[in-house]
Short mmCIF file of N, CA and C in Angstrom, two decimals:
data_model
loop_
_atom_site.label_atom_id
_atom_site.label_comp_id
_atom_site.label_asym_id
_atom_site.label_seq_id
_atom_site.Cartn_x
_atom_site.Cartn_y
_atom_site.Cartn_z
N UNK A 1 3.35 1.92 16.97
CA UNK A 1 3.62 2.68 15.77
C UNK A 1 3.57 1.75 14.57
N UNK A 2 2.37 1.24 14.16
CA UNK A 2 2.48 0.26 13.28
C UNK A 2 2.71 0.92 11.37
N UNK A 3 3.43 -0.16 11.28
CA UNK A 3 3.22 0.22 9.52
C UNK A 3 2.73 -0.54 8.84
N UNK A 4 1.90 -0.30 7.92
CA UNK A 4 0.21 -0.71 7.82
C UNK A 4 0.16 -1.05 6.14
N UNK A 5 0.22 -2.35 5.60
CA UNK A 5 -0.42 -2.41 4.24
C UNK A 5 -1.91 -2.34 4.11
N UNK A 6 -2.23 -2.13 2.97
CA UNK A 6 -3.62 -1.98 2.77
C UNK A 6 -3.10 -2.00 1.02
N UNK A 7 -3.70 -3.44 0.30
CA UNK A 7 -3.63 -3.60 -0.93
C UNK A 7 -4.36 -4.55 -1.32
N UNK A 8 -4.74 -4.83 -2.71
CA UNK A 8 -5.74 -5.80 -3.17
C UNK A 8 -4.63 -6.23 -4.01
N UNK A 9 -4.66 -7.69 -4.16
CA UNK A 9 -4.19 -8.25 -5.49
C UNK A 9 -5.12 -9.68 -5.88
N UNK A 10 -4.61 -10.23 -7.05
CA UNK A 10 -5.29 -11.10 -7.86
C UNK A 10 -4.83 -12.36 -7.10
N UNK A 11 -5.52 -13.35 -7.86
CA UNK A 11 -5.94 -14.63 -7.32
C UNK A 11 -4.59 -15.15 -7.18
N UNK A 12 -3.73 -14.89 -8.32
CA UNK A 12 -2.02 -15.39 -8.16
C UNK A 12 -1.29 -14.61 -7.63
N UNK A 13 -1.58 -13.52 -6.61
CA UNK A 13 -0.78 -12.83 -5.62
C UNK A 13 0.08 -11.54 -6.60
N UNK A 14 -0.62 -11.12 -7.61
CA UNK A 14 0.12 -10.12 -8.14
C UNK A 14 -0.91 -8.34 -7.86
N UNK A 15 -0.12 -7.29 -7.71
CA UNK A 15 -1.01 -5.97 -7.54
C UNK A 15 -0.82 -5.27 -8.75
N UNK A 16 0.00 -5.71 -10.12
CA UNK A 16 -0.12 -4.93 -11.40
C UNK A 16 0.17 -5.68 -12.34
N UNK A 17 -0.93 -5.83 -13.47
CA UNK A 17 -0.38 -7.02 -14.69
C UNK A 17 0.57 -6.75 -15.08
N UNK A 18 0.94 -7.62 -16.76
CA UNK A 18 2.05 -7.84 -17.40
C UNK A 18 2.57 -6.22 -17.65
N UNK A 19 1.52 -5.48 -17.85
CA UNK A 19 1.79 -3.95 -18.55
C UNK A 19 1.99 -3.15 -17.10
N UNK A 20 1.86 -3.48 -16.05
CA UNK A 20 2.24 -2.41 -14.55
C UNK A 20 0.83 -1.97 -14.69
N UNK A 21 -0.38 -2.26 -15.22
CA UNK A 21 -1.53 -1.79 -15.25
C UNK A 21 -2.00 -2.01 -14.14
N UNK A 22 -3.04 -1.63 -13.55
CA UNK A 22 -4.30 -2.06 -12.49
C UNK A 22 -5.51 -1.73 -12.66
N UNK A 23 -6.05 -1.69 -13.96
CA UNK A 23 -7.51 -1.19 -14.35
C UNK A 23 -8.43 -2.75 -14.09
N UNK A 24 -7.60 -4.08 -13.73
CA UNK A 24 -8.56 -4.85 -13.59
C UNK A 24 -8.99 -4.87 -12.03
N UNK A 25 -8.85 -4.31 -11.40
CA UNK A 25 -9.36 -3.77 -9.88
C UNK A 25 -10.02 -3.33 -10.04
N UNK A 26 -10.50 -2.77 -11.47
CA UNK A 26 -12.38 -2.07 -10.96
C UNK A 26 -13.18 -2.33 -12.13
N UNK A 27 -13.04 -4.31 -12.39
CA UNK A 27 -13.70 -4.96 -13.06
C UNK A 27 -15.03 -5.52 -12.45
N UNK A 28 -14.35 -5.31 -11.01
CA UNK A 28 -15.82 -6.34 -10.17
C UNK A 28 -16.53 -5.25 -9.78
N UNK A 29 -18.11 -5.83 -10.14
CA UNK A 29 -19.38 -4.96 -9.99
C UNK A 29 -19.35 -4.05 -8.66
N UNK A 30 -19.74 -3.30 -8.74
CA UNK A 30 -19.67 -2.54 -7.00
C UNK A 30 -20.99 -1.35 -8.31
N UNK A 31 -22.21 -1.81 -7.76
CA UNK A 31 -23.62 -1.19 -7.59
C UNK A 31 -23.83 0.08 -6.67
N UNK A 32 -23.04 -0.47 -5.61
CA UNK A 32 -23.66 0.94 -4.46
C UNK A 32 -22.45 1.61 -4.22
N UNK A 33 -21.17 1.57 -4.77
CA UNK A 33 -19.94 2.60 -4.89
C UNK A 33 -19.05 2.19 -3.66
N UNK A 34 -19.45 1.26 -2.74
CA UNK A 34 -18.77 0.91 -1.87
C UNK A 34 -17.35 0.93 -1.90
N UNK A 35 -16.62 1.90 -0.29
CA UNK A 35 -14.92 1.98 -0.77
C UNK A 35 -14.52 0.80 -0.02
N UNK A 36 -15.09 0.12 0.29
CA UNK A 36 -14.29 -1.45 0.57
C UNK A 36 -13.58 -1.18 1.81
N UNK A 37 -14.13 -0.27 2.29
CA UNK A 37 -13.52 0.10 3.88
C UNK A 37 -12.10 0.71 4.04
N UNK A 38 -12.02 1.19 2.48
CA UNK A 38 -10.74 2.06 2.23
C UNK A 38 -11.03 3.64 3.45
N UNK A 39 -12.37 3.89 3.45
CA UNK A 39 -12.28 5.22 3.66
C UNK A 39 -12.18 5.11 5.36
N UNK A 40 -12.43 3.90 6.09
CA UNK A 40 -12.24 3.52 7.91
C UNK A 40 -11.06 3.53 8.12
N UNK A 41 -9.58 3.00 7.08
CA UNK A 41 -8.93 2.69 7.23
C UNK A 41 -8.05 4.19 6.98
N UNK A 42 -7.81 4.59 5.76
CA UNK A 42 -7.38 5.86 6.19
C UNK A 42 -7.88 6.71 7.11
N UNK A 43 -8.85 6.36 7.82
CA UNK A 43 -9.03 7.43 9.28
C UNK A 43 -8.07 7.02 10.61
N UNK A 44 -7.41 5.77 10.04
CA UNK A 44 -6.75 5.17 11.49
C UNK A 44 -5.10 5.41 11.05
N UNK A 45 -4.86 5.79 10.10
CA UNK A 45 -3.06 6.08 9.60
C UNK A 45 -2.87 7.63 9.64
N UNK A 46 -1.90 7.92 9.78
CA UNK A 46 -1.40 9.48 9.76
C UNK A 46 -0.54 9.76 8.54
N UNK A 47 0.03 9.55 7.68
CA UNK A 47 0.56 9.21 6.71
C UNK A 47 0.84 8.28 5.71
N UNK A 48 0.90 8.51 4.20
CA UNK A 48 1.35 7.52 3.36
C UNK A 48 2.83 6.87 2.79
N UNK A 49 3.36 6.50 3.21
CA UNK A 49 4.70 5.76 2.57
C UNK A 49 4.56 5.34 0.90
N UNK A 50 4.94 5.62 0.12
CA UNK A 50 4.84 4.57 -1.06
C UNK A 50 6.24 5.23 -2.33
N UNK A 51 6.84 4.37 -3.51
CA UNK A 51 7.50 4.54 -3.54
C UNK A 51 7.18 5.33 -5.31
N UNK A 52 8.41 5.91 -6.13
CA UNK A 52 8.22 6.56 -7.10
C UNK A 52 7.04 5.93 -8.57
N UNK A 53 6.98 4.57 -8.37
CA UNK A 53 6.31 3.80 -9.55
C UNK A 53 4.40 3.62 -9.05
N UNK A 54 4.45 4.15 -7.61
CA UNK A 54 3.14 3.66 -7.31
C UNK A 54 2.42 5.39 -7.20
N UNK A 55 3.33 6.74 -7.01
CA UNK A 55 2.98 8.01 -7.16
C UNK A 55 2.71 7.91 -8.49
N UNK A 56 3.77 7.58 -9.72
CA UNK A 56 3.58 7.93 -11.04
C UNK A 56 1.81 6.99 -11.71
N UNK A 57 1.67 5.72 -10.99
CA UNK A 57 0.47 5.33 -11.09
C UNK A 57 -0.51 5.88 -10.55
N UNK A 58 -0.64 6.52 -9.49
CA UNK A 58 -1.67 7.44 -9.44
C UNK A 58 -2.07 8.27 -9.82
N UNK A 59 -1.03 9.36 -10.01
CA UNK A 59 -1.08 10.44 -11.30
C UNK A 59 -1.57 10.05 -12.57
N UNK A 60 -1.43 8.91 -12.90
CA UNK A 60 -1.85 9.02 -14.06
C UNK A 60 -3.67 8.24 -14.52
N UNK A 61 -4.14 8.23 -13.10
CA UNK A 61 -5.58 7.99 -13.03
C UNK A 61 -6.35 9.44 -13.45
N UNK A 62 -5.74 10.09 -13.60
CA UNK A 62 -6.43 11.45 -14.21
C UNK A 62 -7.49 12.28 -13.24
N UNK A 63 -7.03 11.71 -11.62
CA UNK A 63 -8.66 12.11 -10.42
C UNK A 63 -7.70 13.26 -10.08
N UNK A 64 -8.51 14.10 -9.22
CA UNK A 64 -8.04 14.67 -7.90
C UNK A 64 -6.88 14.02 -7.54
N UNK A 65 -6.37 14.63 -6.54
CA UNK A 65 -5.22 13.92 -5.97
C UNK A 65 -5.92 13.03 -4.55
N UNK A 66 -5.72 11.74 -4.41
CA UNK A 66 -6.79 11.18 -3.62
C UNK A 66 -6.41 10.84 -2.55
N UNK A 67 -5.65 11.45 -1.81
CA UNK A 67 -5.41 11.46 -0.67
C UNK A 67 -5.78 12.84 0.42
N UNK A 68 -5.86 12.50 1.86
CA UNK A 68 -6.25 13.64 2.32
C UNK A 68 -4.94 13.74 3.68
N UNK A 69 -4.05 12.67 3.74
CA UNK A 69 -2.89 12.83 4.44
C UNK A 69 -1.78 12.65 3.61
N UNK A 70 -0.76 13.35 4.36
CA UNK A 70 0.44 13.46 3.79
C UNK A 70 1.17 12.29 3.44
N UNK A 71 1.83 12.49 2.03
CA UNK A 71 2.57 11.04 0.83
C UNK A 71 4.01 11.51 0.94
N UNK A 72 4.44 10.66 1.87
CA UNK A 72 5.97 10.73 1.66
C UNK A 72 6.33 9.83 0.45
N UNK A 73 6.84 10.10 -0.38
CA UNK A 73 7.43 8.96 -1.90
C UNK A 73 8.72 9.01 -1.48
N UNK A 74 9.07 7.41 -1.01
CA UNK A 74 10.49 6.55 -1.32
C UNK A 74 11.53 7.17 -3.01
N UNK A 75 12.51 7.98 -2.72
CA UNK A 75 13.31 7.79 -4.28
C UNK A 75 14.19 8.61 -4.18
N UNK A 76 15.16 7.87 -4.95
CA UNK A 76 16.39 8.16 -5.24
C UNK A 76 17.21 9.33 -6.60
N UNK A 77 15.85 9.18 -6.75
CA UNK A 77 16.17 10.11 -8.72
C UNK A 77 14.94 11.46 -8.41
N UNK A 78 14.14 11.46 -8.23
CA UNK A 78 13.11 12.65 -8.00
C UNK A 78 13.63 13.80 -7.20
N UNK A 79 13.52 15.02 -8.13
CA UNK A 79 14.30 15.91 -6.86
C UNK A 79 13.37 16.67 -6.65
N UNK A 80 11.65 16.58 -7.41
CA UNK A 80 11.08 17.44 -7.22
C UNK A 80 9.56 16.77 -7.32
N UNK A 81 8.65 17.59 -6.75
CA UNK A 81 7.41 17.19 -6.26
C UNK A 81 6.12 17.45 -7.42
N UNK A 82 5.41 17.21 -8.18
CA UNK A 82 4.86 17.12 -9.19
C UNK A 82 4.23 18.40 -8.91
N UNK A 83 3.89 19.16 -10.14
CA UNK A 83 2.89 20.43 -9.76
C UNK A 83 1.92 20.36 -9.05
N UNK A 84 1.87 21.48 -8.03
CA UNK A 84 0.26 21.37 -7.68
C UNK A 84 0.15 20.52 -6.38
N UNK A 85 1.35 19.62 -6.06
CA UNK A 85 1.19 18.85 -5.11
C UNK A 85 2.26 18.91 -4.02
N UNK A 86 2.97 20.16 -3.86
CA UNK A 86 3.78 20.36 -2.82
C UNK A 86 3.61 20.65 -1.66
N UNK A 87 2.01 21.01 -1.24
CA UNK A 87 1.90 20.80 0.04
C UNK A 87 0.92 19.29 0.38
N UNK A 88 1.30 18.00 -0.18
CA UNK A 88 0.84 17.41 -0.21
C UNK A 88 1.93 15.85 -0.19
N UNK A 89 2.53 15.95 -0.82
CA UNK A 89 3.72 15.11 -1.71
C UNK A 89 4.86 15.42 -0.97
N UNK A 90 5.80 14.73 -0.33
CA UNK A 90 6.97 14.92 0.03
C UNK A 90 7.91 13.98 -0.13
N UNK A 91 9.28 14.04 -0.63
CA UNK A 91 10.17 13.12 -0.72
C UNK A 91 11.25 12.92 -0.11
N UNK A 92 11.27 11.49 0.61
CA UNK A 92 12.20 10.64 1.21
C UNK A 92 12.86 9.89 0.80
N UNK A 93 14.55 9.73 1.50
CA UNK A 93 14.95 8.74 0.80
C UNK A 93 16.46 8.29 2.29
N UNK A 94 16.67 7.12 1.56
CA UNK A 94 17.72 6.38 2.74
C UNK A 94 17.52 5.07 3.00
N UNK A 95 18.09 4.77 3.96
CA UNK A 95 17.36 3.20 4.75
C UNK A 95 16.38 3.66 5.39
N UNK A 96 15.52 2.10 5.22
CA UNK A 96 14.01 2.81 5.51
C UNK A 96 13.78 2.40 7.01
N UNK A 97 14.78 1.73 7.95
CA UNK A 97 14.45 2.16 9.37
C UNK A 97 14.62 3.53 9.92
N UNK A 98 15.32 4.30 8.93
CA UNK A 98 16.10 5.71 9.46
C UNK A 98 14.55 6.27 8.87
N UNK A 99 14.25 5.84 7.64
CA UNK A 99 12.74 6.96 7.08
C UNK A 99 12.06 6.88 8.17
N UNK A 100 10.99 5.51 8.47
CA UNK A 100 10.40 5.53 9.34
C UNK A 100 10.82 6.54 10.86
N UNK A 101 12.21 5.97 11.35
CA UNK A 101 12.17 6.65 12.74
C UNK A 101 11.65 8.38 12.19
N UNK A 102 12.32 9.11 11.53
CA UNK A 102 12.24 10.07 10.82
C UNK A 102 10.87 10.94 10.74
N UNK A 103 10.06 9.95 10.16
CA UNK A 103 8.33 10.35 9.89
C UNK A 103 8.05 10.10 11.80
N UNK A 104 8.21 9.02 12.41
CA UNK A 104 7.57 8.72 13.65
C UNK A 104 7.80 10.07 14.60
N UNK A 105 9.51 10.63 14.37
CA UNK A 105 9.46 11.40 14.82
C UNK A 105 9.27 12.89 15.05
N UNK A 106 8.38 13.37 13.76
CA UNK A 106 7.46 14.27 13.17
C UNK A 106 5.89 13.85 13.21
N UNK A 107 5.75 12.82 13.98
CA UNK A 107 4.21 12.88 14.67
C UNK A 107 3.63 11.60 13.74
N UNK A 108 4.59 11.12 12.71
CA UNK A 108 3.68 10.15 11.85
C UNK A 108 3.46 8.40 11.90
N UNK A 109 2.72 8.63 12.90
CA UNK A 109 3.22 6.90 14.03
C UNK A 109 2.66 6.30 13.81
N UNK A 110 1.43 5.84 12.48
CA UNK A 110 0.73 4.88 11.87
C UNK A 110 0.56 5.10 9.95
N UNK A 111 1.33 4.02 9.78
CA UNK A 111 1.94 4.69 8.00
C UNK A 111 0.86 3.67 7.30
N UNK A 112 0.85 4.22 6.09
CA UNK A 112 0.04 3.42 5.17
C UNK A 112 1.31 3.23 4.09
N UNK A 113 1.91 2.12 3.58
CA UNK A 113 2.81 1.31 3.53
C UNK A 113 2.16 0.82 1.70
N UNK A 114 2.83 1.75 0.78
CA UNK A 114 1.96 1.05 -0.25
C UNK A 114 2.66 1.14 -1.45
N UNK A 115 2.85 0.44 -2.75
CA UNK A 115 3.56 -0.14 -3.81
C UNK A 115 4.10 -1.40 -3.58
N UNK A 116 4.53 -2.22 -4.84
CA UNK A 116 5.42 -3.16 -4.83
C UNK A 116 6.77 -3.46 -3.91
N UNK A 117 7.62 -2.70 -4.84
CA UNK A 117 8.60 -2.54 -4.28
C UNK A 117 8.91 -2.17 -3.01
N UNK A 118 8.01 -0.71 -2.63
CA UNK A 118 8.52 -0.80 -0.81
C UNK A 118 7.93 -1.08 -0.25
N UNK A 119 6.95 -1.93 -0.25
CA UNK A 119 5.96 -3.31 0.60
C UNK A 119 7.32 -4.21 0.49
N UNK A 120 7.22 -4.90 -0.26
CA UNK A 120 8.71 -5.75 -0.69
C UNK A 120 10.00 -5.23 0.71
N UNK A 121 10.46 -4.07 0.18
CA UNK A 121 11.57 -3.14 0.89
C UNK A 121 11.45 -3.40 2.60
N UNK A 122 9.61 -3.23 2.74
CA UNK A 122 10.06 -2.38 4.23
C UNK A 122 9.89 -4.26 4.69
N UNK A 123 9.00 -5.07 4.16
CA UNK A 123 8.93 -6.30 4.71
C UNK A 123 10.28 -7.09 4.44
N UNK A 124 11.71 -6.72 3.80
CA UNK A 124 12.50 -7.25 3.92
C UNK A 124 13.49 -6.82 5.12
N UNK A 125 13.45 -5.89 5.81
CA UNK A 125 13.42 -4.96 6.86
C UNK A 125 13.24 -5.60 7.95
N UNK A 126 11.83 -6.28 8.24
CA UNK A 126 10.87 -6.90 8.87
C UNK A 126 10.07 -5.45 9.43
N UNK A 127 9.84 -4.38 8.99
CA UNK A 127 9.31 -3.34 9.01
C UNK A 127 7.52 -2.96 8.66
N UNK A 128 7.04 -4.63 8.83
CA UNK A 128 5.33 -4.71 8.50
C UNK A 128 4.90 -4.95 9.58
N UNK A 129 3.77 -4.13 10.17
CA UNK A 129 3.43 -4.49 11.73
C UNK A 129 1.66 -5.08 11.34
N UNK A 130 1.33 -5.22 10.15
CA UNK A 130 -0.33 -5.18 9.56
C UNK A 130 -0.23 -5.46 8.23
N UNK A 131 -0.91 -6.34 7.66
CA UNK A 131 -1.17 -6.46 6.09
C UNK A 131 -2.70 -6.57 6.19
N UNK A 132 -3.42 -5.83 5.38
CA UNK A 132 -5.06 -5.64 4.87
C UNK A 132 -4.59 -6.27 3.63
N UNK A 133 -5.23 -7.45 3.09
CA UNK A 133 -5.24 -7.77 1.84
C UNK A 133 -6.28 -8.23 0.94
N UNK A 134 -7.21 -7.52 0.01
CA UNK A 134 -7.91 -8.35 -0.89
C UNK A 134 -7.80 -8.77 -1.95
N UNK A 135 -8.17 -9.56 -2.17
CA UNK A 135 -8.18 -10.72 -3.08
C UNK A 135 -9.18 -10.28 -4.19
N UNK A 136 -9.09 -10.28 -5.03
CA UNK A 136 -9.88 -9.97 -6.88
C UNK A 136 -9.70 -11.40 -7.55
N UNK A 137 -11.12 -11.66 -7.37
CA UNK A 137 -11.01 -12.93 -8.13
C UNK A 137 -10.48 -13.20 -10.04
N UNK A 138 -9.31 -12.97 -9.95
CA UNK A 138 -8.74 -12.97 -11.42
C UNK A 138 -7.48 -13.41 -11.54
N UNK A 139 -6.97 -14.31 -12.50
CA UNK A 139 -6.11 -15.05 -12.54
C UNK A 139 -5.25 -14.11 -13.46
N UNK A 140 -4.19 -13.16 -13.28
CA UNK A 140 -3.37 -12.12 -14.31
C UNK A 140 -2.21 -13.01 -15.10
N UNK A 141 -1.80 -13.61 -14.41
CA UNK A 141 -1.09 -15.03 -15.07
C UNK A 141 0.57 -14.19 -15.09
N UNK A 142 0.99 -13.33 -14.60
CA UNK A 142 2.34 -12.63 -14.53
C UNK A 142 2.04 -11.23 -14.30
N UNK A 143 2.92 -10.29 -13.82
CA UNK A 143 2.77 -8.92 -13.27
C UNK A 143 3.80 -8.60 -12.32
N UNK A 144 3.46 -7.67 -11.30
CA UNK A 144 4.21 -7.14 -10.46
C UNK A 144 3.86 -8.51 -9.12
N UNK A 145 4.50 -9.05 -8.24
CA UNK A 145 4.05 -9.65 -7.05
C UNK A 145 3.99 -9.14 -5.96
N UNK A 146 2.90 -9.16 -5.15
CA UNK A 146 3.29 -8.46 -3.90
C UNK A 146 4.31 -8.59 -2.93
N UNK A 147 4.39 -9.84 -3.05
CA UNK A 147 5.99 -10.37 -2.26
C UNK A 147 7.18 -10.53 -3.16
N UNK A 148 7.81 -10.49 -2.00
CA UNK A 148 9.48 -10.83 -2.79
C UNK A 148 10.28 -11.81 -1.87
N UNK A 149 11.54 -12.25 -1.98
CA UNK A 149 12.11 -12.79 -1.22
C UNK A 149 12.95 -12.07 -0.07
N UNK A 150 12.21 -12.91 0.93
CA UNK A 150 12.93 -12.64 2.61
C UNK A 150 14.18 -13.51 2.82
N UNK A 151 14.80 -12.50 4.22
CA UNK A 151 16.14 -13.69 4.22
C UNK A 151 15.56 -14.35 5.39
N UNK A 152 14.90 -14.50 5.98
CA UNK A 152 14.54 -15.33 6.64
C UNK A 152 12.53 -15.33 6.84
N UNK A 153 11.44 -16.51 7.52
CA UNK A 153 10.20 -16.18 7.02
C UNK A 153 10.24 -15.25 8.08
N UNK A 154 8.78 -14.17 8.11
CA UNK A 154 8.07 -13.64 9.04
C UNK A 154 6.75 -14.34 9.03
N UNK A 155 6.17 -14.28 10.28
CA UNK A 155 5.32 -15.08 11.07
C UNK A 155 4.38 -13.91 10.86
N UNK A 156 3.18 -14.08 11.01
CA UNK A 156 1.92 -13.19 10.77
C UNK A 156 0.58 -14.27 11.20
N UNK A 157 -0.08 -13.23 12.35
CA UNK A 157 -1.60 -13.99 12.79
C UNK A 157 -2.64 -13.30 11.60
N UNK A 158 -3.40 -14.60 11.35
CA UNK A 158 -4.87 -14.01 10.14
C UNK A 158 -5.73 -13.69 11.67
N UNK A 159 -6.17 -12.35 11.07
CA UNK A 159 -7.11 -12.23 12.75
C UNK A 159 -8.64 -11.96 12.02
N UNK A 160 -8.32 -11.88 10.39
CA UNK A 160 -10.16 -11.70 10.27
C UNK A 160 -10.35 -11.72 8.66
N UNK A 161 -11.39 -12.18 8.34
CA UNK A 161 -11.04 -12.73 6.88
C UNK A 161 -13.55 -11.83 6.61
N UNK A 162 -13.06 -10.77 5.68
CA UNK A 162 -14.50 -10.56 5.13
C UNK A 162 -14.92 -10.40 3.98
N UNK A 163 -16.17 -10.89 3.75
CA UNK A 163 -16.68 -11.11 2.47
C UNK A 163 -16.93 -9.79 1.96
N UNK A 164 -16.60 -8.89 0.80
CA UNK A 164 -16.63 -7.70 0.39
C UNK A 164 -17.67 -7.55 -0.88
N UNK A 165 -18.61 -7.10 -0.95
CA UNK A 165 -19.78 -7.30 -2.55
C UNK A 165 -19.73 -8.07 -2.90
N UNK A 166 -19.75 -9.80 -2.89
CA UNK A 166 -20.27 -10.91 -2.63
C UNK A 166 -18.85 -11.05 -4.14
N UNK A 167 -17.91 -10.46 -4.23
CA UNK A 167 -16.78 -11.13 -5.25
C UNK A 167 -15.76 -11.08 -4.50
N UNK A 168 -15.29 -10.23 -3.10
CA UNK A 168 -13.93 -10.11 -3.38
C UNK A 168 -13.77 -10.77 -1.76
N UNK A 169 -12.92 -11.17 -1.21
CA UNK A 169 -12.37 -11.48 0.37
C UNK A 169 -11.45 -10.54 0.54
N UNK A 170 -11.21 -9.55 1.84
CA UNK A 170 -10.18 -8.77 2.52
C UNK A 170 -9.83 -9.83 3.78
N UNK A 171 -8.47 -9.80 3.74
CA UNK A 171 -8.06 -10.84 4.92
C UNK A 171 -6.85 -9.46 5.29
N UNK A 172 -7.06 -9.48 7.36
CA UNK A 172 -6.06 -8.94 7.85
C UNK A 172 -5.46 -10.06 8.90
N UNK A 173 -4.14 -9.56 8.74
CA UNK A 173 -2.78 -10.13 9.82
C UNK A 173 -2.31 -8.98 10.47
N UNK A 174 -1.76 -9.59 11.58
CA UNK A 174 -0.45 -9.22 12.14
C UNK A 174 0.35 -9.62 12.56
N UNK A 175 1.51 -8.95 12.21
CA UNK A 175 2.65 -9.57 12.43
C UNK A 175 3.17 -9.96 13.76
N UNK A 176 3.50 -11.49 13.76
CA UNK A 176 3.78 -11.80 15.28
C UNK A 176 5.38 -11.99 15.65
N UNK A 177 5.66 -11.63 16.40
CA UNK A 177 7.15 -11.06 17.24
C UNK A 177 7.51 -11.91 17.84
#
């Protein structure tokens, strides 16, 4: 039942500049529209995890709603599900070993694990069984970080490192026990 990152950040390990922006993620050329193997990877998760600051960033990309499995959003203040997106959008909240057992035990046994903060959250947990990470060659110089501080390290195998439209590297781990 793994729980699964899948995120790009910059050369100094951050996923949103000084402003919480991320419009420099689709600075590097991509000619043939390539999803960077976004679209293999949501075929292998059953659900999305992510928390209130990384829903409100999507919403405000102005697309479709771009998911095609169900978004549980992490939060404590939201009592309600944005228009339009209630059979789509659902909200959780608690300790997040109780969320997880929770979703696992409603059929949702491979999560896609995504924002700052509850990347941060569930890996302080030790609740990361997979990190997908690419790299954007750009130096943001301060922002959001993808990590935070652990109370103790976690151990993680690099099992495959690929060259993506000749700018970016995706490197995956897993976490070793």
């Amino acid at each position: 039942m793994p729980n699964i990152v899948y995120i790009a950040t910059s050369l100094d390990g951050f996923i949103a500049d000084k402003n919480n922006q991320v419009d420099w993620l689709h600075d590097i050329p991509n000619p043939e529209g390539s999803d960077l193997g976004f679209g293999d990877f949501m075929a292998r998760i059953d659900a999305l995890v992510m928390g209130r600051n990384t829903l409100e960033i999507v919403l405000s990309f102005g697309i479709d709603w771009p998911y095609n499995k169900p978004v549980f959003v992490l939060s404590n203040t939201l009592t309600d599900v944005p228009a339009g997106l209630e059979d789509k959008v659902f909200l959780v909240n608690g300790p997040l070993p109780q969320v997880v057992k929770q979703l696992n035990a409603q059929g949702y046994n491979n999560l896609y694990i995504d924002g700052g903060k509850t990347i941060q959250g569930f890996l302080q947990q030790d609740l990361i069984d997979e990190m997908i990470i690419t790299t954007i060659p750009v130096l943001l110089g301060g922002g959001i970080p993808l990590f935070g501080e652990l109370a103790s390290p976690l151990k993680f195998k690099h099992v495959k490192a690929e060259p993506l439209v000749d700018y970016l590297v995706q490197n995956s781990f897993i976490r070793q026990r």
